[in-house]
Short mmCIF file of C-alpha atoms (C1' of nucleotides) in Angstrom, two decimals:
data_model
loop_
_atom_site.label_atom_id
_atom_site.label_comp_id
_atom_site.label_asym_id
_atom_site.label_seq_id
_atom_site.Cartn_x
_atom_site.Cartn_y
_atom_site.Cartn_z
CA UNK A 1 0.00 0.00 0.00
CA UNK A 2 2.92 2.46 -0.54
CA UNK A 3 2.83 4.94 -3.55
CA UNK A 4 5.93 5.87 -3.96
CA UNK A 5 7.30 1.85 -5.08
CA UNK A 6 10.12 2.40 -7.38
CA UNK A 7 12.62 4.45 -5.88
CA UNK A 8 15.28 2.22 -7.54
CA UNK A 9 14.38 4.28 -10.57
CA UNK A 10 16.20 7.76 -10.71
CA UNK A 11 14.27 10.97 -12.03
CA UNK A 12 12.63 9.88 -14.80
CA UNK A 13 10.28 13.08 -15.83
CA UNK A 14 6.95 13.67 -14.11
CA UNK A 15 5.39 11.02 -15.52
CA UNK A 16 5.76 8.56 -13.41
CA UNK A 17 4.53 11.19 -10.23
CA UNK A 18 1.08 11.60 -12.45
CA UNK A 19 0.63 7.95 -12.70
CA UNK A 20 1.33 7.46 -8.79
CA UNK A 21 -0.87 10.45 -7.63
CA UNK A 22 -3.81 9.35 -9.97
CA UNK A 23 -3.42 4.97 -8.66
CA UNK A 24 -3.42 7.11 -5.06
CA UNK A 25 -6.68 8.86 -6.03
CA UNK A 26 -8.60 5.72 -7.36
CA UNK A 27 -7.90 3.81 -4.51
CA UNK A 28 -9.29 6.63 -2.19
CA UNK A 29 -12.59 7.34 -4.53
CA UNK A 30 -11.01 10.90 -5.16
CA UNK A 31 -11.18 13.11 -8.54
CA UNK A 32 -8.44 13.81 -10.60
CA UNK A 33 -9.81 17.53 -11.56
CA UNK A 34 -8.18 19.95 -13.72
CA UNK A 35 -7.46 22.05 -10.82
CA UNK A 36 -4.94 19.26 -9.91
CA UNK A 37 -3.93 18.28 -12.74
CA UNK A 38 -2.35 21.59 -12.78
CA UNK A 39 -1.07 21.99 -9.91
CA UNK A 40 0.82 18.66 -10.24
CA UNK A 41 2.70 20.26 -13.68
CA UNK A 42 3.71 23.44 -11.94
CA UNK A 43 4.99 21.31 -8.86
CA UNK A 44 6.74 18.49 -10.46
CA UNK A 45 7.67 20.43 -13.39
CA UNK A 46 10.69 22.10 -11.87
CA UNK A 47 11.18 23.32 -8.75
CA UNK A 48 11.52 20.63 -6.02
CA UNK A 49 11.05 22.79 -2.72
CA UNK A 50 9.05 25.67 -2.39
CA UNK A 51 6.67 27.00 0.20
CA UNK A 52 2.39 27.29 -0.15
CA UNK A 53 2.41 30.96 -1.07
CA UNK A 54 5.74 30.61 -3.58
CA UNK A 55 3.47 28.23 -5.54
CA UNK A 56 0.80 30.08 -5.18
CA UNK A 57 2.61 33.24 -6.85
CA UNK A 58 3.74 30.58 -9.21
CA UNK A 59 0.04 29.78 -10.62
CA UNK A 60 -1.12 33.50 -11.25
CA UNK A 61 2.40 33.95 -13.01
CA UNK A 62 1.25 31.17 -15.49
CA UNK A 63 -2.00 32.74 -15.36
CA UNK A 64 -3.31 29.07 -13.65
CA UNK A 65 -6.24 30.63 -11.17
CA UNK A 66 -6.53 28.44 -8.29
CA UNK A 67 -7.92 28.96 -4.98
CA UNK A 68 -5.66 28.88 -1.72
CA UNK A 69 -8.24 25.95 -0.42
CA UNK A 70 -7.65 23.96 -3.35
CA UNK A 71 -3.82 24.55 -3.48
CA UNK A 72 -3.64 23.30 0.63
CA UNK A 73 -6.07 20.54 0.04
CA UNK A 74 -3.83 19.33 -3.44
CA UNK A 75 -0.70 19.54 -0.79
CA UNK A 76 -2.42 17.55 2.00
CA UNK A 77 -2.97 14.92 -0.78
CA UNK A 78 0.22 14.69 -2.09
CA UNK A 79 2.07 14.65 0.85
CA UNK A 80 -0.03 11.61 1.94
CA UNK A 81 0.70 9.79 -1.17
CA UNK A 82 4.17 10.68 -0.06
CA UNK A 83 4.78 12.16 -3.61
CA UNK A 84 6.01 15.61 -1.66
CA UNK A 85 7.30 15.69 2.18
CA UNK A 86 6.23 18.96 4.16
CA UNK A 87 8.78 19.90 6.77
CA UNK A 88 8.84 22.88 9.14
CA UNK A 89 11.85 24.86 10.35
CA UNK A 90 10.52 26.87 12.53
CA UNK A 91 9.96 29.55 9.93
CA UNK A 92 6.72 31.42 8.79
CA UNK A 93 5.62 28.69 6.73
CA UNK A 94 6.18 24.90 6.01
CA UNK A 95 8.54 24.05 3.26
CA UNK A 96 7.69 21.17 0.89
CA UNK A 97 10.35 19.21 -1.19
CA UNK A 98 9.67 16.36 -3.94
CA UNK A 99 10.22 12.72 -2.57
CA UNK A 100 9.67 10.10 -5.45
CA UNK A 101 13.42 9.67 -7.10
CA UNK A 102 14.90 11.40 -4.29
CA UNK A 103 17.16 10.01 -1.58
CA UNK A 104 16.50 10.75 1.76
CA UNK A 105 18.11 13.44 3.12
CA UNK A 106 18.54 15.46 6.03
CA UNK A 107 18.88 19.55 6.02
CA UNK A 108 21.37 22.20 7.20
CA UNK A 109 19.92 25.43 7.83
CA UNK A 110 22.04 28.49 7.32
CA UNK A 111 20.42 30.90 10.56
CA UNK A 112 21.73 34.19 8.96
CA UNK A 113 20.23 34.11 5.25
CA UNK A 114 17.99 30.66 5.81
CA UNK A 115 19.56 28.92 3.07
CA UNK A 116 19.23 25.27 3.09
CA UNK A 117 21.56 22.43 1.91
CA UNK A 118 21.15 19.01 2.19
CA UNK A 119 23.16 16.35 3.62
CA UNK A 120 23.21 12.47 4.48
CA UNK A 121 24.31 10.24 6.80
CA UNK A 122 23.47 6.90 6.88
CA UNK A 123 25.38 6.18 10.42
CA UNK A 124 22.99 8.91 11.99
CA UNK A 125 20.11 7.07 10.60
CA UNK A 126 21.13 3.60 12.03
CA UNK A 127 21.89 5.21 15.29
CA UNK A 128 18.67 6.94 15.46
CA UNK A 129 16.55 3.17 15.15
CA UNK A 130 18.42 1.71 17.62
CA UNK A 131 17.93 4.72 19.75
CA UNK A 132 14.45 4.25 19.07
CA UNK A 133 14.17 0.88 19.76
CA UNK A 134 15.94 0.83 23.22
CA UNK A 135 13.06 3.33 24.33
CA UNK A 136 10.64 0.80 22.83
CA UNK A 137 9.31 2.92 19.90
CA UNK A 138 8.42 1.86 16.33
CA UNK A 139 10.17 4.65 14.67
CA UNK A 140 7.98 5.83 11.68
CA UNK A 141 10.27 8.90 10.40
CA UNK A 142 12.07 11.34 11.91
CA UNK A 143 13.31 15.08 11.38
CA UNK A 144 16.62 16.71 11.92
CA UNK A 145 18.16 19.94 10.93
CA UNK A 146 21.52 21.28 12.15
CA UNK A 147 21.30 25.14 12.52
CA UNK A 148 24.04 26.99 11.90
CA UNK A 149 25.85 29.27 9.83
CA UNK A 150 26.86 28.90 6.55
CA UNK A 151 30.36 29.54 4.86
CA UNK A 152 29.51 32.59 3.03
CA UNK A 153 27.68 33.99 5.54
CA UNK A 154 30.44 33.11 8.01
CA UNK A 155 32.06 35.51 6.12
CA UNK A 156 29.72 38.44 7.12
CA UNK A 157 29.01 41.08 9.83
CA UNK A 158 25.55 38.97 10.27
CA UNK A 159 26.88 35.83 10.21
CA UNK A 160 29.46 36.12 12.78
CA UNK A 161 27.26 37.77 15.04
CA UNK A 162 24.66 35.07 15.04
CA UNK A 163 27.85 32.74 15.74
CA UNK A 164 28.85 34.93 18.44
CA UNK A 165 24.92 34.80 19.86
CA UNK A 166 25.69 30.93 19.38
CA UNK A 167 21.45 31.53 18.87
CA UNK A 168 19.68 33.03 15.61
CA UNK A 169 19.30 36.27 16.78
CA UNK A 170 16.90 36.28 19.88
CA UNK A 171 14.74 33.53 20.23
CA UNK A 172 15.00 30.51 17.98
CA UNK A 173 13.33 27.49 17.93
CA UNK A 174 14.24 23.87 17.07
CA UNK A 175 12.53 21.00 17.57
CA UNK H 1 28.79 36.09 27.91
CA UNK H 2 26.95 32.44 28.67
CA UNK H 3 24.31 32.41 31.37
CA UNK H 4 23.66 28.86 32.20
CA UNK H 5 27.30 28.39 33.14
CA UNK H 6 27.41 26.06 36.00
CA UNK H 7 26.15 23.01 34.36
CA UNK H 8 27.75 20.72 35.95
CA UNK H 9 25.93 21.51 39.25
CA UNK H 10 22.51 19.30 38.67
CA UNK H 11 19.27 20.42 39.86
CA UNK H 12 19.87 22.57 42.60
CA UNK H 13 16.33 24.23 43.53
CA UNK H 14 15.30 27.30 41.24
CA UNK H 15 17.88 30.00 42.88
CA UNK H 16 20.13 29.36 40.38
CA UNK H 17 17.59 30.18 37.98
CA UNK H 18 16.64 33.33 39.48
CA UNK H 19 20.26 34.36 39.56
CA UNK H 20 21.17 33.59 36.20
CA UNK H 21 17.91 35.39 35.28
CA UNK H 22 18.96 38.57 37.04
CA UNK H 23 22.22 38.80 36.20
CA UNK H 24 20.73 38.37 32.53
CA UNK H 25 18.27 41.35 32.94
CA UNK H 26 20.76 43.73 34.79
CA UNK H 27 23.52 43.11 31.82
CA UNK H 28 20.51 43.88 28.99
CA UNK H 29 19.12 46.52 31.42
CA UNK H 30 15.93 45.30 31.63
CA UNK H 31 13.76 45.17 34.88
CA UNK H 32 12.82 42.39 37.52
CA UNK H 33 8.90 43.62 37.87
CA UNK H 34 6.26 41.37 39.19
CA UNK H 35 4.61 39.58 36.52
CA UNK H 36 8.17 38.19 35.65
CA UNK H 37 9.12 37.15 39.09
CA UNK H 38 5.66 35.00 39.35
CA UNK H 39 6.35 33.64 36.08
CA UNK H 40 10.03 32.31 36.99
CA UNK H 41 8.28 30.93 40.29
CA UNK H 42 5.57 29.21 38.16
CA UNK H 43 7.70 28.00 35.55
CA UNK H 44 10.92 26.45 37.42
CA UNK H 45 8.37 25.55 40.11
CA UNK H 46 7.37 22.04 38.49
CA UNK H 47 6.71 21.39 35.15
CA UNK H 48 9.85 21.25 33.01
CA UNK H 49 8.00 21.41 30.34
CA UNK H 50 4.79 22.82 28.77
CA UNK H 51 3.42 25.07 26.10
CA UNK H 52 2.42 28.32 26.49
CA UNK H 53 -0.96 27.97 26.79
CA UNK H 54 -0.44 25.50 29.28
CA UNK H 55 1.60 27.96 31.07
CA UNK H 56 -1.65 30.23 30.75
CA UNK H 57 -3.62 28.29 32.47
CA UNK H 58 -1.76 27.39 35.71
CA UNK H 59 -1.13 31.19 35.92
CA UNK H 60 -5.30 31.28 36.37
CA UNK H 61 -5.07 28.57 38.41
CA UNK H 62 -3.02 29.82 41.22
CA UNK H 63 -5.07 33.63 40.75
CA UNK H 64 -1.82 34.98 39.08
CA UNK H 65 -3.06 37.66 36.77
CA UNK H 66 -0.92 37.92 34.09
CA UNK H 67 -1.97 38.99 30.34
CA UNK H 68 -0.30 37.26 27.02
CA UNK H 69 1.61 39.59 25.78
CA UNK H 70 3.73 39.31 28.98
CA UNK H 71 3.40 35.85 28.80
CA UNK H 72 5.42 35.20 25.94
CA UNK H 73 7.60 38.31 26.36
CA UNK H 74 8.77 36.75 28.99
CA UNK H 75 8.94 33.06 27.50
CA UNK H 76 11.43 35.01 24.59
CA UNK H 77 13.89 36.68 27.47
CA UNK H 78 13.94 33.14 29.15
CA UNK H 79 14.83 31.63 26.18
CA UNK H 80 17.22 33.84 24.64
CA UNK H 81 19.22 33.63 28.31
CA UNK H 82 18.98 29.75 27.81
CA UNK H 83 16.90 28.60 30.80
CA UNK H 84 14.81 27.51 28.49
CA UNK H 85 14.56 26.45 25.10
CA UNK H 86 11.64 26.31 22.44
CA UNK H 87 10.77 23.82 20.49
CA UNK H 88 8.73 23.11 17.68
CA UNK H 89 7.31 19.02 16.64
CA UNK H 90 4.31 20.30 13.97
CA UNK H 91 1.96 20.68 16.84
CA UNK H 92 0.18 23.61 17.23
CA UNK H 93 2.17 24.97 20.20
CA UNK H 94 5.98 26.13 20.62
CA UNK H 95 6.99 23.30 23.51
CA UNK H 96 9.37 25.20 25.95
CA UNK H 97 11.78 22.81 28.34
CA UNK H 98 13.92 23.58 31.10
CA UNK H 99 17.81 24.07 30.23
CA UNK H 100 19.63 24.28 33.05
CA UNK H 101 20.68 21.82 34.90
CA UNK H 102 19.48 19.33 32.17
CA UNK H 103 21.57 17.82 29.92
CA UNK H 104 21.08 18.20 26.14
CA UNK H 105 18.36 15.66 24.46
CA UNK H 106 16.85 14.83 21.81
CA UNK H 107 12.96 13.71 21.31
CA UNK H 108 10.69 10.75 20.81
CA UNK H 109 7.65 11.50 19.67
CA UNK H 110 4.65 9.07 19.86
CA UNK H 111 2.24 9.99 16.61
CA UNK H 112 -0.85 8.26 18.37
CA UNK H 113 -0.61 9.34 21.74
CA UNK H 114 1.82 12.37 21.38
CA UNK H 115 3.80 11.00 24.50
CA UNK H 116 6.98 12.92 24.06
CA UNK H 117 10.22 11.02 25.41
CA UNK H 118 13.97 12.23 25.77
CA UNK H 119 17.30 10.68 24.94
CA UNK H 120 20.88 11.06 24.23
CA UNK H 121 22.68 10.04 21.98
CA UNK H 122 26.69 11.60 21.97
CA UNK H 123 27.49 9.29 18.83
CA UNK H 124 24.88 11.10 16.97
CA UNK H 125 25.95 14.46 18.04
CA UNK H 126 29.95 13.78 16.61
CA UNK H 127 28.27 12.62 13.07
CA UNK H 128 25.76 15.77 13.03
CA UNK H 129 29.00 18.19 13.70
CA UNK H 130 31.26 16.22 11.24
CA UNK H 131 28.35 16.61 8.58
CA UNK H 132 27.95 20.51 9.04
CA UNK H 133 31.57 21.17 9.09
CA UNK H 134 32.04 18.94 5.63
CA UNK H 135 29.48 21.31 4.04
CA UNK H 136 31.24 24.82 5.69
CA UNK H 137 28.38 25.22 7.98
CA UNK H 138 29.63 26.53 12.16
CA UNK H 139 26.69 24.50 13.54
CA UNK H 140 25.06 26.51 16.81
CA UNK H 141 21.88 23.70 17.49
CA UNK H 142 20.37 21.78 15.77
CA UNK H 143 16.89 19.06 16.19
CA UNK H 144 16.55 16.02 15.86
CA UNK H 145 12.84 14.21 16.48
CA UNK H 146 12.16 10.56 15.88
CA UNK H 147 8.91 10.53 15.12
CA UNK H 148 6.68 6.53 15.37
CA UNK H 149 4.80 4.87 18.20
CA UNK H 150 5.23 4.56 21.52
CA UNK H 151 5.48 0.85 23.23
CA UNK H 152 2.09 1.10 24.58
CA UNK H 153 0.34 2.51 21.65
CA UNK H 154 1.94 -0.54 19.76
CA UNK H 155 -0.89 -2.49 21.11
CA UNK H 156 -3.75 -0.20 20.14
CA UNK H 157 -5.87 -0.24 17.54
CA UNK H 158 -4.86 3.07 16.74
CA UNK H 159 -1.46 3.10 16.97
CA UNK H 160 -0.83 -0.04 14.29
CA UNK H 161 -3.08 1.96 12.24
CA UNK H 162 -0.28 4.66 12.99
CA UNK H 163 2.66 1.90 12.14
CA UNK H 164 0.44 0.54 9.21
CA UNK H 165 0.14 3.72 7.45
CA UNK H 166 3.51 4.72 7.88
CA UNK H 167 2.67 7.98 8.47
CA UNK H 168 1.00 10.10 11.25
CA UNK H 169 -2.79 9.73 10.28
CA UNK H 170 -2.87 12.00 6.88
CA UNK H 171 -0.47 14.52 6.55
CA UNK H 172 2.23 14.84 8.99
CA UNK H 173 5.06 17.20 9.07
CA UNK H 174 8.71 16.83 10.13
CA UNK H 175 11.63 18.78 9.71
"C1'" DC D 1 13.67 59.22 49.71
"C1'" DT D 2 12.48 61.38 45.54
"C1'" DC D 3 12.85 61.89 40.51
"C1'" DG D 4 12.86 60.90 36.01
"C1'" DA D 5 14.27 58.26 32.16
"C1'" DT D 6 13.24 54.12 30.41
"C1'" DA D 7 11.30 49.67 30.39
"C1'" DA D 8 7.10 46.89 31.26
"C1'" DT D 9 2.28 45.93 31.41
"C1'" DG D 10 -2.51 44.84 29.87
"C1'" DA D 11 -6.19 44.74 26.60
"C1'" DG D 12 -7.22 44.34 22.57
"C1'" DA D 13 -6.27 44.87 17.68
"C1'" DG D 14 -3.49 42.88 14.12
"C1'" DT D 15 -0.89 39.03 11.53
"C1'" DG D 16 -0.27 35.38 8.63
"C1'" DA D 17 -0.51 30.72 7.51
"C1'" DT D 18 -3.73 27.39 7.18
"C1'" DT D 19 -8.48 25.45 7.47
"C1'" DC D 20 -13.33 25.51 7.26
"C1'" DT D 21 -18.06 26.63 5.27
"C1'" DC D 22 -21.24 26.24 1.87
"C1'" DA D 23 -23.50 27.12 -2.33
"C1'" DT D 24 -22.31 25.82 -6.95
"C1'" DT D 25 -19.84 22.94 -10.29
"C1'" DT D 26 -17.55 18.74 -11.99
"C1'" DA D 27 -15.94 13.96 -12.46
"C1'" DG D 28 -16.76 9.53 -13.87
"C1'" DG D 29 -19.12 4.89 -12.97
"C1'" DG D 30 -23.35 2.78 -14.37
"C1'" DC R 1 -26.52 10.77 -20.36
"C1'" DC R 2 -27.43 10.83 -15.15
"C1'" DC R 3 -26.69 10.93 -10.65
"C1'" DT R 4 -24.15 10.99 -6.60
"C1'" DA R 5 -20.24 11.93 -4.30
"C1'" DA R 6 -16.40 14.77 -4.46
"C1'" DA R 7 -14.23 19.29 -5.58
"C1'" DT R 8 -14.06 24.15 -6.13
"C1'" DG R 9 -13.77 29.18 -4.95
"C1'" DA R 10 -14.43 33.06 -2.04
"C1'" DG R 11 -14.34 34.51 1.94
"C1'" DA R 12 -15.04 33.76 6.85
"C1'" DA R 13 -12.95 31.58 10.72
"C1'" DT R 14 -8.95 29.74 13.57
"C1'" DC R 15 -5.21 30.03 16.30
"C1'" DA R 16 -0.82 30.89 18.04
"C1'" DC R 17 1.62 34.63 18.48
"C1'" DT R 18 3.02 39.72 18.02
"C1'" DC R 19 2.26 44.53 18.07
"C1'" DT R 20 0.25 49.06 19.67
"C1'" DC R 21 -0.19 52.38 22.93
"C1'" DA R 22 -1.76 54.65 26.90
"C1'" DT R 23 -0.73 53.83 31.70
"C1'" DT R 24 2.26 52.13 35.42
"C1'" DA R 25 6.40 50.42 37.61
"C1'" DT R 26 11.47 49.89 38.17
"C1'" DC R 27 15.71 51.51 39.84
"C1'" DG R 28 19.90 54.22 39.65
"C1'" DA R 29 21.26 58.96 40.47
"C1'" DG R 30 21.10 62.80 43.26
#
DNA sequence: CTCGATAATGAGAGTGATTCTCATTTAGGG
DNA sequence: CCCTAAATGAGAATCACTCTCATTATCGAG
């Protein structure tokens, strides 16, 4: 009952994310509208993270008219088919990233311009499950981002004093 | 320029918070009124942890009369001096937690029964720093959640629903 | 102890992302 | 082609949190 089956294969166009989302929609008794249909070309047509509102400016560039209701709900769905992953950094507003043909990946968060990089590490992941598993939990998924600074901005008035704070300016959050 | 400085110390009653707190407020020049003092008493009272709203509440409880605004002004100054620190698992609330005095954690997060549990892990720490400083990023925090079910909720109904779906009921959100 | 500059407070308005409501429209199996 | 269930859009509603601003309190200097 997973969607997203054949990882193995690489980026192979959006084809194969239209064929997953609509096998996810029969099996739920849902619609493939034209509203979606649409929104699944701007997402999976390019740009692999963005936020709700930058692909919201993104559909009344391309003159696509779509209300913010439909453009959440479309999210909610994809995310469940685990065709998109929604993650929160403590920022205004969650930030959403393809999955299907992707490798996992955890993020580095650059506190002085919010630029984020990815990185992996298998040996965290293995150390995580058995940390998990000691404390008796069935780990489903899990979330981390390192905070920090980045080299450029390392580089800059900013930057150093957020180092120097050894915080992102007043009050941040992690989780 | 660090407040929580005596870590090694454990728990020691909440004078030590009040002093760090102090000497936090004289060096920003801000003032020790009333409403702060009964918030400090409140907060490092008990609960080591709790949301805001939460915090809210025992404030009514206990006929302490204190509006939101100072509420959370206060939360920010604690935080930002390090007795506490926020977090954030996709919940509705910020979570704060107690800082001093505890040693650094990470969290366990139950998605049926939103039990949240602590642990260490130093091994994961050394990979998290060696990944930052491959990329150029001076890490200052960072979070890490494992997110899946908790030991008791194994045996519920809901919770291998939870497991089964892979996923926290539709649309969960990590970071 | 008294002043006065400056910070803090409370109440409520304001924000901003996200969600809900509901009357109207559409998809798609039979 | 029909009908029912699902989807849509527009705007109202939520909700945690922040800001505004007139009033009050703190605390160091004198």
């Amino acid at each position: 009952m997973t969607f997203a089956f054949d990882k193995e294969r690489h980026r192979q166009g959006k084809g194969s994310e239209v064929e997953i989302f609509e096998a996810y929609l029969r099996q739920k008794g849902l619609k493939l509208t034209v509203p979606r249909r649409q929104l699944l070309e701007l997402i999976f047509d390019d740009h692999s993270h963005f936020t709700a509102d930058q692909l919201f400016d993104r559909c009344r560039e391309r003159d696509v008219r779509i209300s913010k209701a439909t453009l959440y709900r479309t999210l909610a769905i994809l995310t469940d088919c685990k065709l998109l992953s929604a993650h929160d950094f403590g920022g205004e507003a969650k930030y959403y990233e393809h999955v299907f043909g992707h490798e996992h990946h955890d993020h580095l968060v650059c506190l002085a311009c919010r630029k984020i990089v990815e990185f992996q590490s298998p040996d965290i992941e293995k150390l995580q499950d058995q940390a998990a598993e000691e404390l008796g939990f069935a780990p489903i998924h899990h979330s981390l981002a390192i905070f920090g600074v980045c080299a450029a901005c390392a580089e800059t008035a900013e930057g150093r004093k957020v180092i120097e704070e050894g915080q992102a300016g007043p009050t941040s959050v992690s989780d």
